[in-house]
Tab-separated table of C-alpha atoms and ligand atoms in Angstrom:
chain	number	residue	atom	x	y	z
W	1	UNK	CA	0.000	0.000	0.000
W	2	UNK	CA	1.172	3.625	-0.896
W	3	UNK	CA	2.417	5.530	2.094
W	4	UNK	CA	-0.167	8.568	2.870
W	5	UNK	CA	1.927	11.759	2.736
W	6	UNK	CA	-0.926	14.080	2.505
W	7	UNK	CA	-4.517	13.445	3.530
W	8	UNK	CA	-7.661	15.706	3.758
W	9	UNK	CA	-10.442	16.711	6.425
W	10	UNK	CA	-12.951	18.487	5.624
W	11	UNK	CA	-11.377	21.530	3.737
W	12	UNK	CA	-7.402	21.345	5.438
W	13	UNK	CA	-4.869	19.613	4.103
W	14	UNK	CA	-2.842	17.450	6.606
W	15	UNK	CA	0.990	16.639	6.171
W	16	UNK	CA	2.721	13.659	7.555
W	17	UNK	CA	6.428	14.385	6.780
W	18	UNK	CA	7.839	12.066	9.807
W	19	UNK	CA	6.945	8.946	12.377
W	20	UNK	CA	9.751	10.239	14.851
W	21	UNK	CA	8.859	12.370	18.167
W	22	UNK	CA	11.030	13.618	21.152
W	23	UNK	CA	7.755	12.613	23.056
W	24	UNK	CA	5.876	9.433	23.950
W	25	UNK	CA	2.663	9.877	24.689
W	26	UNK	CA	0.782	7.527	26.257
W	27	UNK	CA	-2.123	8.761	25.325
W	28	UNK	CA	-1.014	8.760	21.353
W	29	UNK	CA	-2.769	6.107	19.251
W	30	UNK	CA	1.285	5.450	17.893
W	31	UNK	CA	2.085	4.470	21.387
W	32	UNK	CA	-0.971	2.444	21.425
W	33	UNK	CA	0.015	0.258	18.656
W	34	UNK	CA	-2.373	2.200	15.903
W	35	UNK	CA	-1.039	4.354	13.160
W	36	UNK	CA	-4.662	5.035	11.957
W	37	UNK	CA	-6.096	8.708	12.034
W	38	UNK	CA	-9.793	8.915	10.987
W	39	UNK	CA	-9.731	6.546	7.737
W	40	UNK	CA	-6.055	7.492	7.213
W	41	UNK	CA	-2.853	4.730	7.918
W	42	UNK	CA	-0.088	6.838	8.438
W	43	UNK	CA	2.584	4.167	8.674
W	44	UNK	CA	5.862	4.447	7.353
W	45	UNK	CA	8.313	3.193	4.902
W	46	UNK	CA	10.117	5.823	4.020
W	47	UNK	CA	10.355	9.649	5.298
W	48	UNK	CA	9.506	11.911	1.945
W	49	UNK	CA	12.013	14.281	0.593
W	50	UNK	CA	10.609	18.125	-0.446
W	51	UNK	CA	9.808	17.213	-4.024
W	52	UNK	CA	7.546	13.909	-2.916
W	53	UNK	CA	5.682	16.004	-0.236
W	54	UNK	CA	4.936	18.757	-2.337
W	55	UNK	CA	3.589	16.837	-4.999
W	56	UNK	CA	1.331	15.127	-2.647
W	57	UNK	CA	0.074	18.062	-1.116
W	58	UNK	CA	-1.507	18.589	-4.800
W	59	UNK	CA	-3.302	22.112	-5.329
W	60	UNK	CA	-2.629	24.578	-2.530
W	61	UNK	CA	-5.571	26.314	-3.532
W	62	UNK	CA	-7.913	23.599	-2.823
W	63	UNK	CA	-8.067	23.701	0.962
W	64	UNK	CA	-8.028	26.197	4.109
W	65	UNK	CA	-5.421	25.716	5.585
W	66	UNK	CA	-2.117	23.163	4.811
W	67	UNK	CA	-1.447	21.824	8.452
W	68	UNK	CA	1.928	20.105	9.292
W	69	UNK	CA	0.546	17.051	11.663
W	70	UNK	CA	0.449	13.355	11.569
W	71	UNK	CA	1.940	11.043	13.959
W	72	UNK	CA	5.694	12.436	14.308
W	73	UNK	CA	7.362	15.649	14.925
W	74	UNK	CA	7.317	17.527	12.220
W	75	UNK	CA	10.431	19.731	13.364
W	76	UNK	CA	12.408	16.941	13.467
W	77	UNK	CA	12.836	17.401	9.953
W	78	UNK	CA	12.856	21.344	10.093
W	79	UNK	CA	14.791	21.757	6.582
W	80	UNK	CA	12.337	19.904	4.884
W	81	UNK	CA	9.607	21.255	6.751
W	82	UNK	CA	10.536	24.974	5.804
W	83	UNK	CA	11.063	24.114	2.547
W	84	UNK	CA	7.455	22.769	1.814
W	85	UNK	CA	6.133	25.660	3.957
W	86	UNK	CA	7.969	28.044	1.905
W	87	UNK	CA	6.167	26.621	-1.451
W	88	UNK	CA	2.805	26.462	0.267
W	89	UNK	CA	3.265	30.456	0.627
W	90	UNK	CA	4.281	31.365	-2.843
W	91	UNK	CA	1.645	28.943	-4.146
W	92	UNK	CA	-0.664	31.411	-1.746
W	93	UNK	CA	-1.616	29.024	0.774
W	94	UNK	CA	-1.753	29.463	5.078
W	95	UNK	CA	0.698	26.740	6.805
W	96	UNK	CA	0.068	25.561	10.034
W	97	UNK	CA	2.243	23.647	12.456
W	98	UNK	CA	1.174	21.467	14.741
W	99	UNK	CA	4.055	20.718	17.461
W	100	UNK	CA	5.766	20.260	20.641
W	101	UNK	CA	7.040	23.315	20.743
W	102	UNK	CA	10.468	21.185	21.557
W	103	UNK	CA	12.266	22.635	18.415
W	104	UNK	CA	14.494	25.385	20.012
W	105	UNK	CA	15.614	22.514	22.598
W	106	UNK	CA	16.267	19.714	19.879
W	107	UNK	CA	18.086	21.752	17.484
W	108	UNK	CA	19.885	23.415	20.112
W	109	UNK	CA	19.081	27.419	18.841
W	110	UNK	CA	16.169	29.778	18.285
W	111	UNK	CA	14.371	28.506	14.926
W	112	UNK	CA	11.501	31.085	14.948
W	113	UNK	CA	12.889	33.020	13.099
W	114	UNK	CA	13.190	30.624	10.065
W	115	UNK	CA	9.403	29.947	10.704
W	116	UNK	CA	8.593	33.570	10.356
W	117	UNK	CA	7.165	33.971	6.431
W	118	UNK	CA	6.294	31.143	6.427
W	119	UNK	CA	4.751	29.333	9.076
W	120	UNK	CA	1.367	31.398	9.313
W	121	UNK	CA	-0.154	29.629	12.890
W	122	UNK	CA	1.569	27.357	15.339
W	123	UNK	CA	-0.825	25.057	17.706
W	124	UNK	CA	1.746	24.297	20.544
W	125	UNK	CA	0.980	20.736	22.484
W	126	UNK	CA	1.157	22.211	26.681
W	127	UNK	CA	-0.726	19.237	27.712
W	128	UNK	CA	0.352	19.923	31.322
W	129	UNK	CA	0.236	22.869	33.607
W	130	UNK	CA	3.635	21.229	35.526
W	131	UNK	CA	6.473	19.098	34.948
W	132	UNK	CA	5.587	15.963	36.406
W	133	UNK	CA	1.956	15.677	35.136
W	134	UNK	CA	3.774	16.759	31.686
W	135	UNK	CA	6.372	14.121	31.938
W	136	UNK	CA	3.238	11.159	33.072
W	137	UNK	CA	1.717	11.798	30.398
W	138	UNK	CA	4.444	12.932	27.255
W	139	UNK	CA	7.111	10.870	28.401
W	140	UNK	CA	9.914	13.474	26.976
W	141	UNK	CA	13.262	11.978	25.673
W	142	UNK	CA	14.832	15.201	26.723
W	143	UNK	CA	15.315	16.854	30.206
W	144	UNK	CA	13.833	19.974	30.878
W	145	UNK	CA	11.093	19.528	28.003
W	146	UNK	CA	8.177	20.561	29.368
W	147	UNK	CA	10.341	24.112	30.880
W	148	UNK	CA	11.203	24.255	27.091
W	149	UNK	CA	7.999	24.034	25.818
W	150	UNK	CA	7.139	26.941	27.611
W	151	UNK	CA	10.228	28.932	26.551
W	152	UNK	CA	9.375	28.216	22.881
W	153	UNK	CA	5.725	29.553	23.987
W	154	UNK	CA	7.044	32.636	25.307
W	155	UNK	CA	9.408	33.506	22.358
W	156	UNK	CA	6.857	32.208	19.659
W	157	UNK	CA	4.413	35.243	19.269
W	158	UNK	CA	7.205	37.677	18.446
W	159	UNK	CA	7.578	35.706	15.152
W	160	UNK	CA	4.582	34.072	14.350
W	161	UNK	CA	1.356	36.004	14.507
W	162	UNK	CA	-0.807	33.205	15.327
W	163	UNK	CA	0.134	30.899	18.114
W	164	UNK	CA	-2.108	28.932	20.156
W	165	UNK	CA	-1.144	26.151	23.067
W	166	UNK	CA	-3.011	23.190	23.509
W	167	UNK	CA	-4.392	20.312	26.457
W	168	UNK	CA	-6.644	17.609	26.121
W	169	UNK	CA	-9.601	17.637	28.507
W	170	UNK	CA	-9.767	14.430	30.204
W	171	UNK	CA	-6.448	13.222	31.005
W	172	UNK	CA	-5.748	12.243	34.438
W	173	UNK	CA	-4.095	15.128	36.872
W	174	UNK	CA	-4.413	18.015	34.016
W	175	UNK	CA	-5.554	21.011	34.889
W	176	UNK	CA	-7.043	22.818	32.078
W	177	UNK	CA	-8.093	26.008	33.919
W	178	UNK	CA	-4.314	26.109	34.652
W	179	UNK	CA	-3.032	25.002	31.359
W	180	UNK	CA	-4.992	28.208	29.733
W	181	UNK	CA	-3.264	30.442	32.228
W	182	UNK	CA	0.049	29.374	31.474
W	183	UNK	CA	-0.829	29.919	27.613
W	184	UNK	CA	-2.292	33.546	28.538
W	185	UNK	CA	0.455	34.468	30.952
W	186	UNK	CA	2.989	34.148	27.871
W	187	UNK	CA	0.373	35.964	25.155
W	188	UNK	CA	-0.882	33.290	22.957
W	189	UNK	CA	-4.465	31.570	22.677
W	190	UNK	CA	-5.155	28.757	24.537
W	191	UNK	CA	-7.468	25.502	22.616
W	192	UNK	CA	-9.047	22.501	24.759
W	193	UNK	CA	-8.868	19.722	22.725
W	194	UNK	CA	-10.710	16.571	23.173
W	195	UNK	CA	-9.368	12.762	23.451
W	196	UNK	CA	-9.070	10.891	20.471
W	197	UNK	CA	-9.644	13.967	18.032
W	198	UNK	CA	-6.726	14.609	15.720
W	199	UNK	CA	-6.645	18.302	13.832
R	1	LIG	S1	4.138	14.064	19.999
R	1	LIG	FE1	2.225	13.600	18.890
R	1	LIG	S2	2.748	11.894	17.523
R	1	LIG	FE2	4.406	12.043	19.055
R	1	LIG	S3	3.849	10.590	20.669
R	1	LIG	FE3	3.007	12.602	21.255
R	1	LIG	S4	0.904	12.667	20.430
R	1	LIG	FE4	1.999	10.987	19.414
């Protein structure tokens, strides 16, 4: 079977450019054992250069928004990622990013400003209002994550007009009256998402 690359809800295009993460969420269907999101099996076999991804992607004009997502971290592959977000805006299309907001701490330096022109709207994953509820239930490869996350919050707006931080209602210990303050505190929007609901 072909490997989905792109794949469509309703009017946004979704992007699956990697399987890797610097997280392990237990409460990710990948953990779980499925790579399935709504009809779509994301599973791997190989991780698509620029040229692959932006053929898949197909005509930017069709849909809303062009949304970075699937089960991986997109940022793990940032070169690739700004190069197909850098198309998507001289084809005239709006890029989101969903993330972990881990970038700045993987690749070791402040990458906002490559994502300025041409990431239009970041959704940032805060899932936690503290560290140890964060690292329950994200299970972060790298120390300090969830302080990091918060860092990348802070610094975000300043180059991206459009940034919102994100919890899921529902897990255990997470606060989500809390979680929205920590998002408000540092100037950005603040989305409850539900379990099981991907986009
Ligand atoms: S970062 Fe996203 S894809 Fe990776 S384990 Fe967590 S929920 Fe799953």
């Amino acid at each position: 079977m072909k490997q989905t690359i792109a794949y469509t809800i309703d009017d946004r295009r979704y992007l699956s450019i990697t399987d890797r993460c610097t997280l392990a969420c237990e409460f990710c269907p990948k953990t779980q054992g499925t790579m399935n999101v709504h009809e779509y099996d994301l599973t791997f076999d190989h991780r698509p250069e620029t040229e692959e991804i932006i053929t898949a992607i197909g005509n930017v004009s069709d849909f809303s928004w062009i949304v970075f997502c699937g089960f991986g971290e997109p940022t793990l592959r940032l070169k690739t990622l700004l190069e197909v977000a850098t198309h998507i805006k001289q084809q005239g299309g709006r890029v989101r990013l969903n993330t972990d907001g881990l970038a700045n701490r993987v690749h070791k330096r402040n990458v906002l400003p490559e994502m300025a022109g041409c990431i239009d709207a970041l959704s940032v994953s805060l899932n936690a209002q503290n560290e140890s509820i964060y690292n329950r239930h994200c299970v972060p490869a790298l120390k300090n994550s969830w302080q990091s996350m918060l860092d990348f919050l802070q610094l975000a707006p300043a180059y991206v007009a459009d940034v919102t931080a994100t919890a899921i209602n529902g897990l255990e210990g997470v606060d989500i009256t809390a979680c929205r303050q920590l998002a408000e505190e540092r100037g950005v929007k603040f989305r409850q998402r539900e379990m099981d609901l991907v986009g």
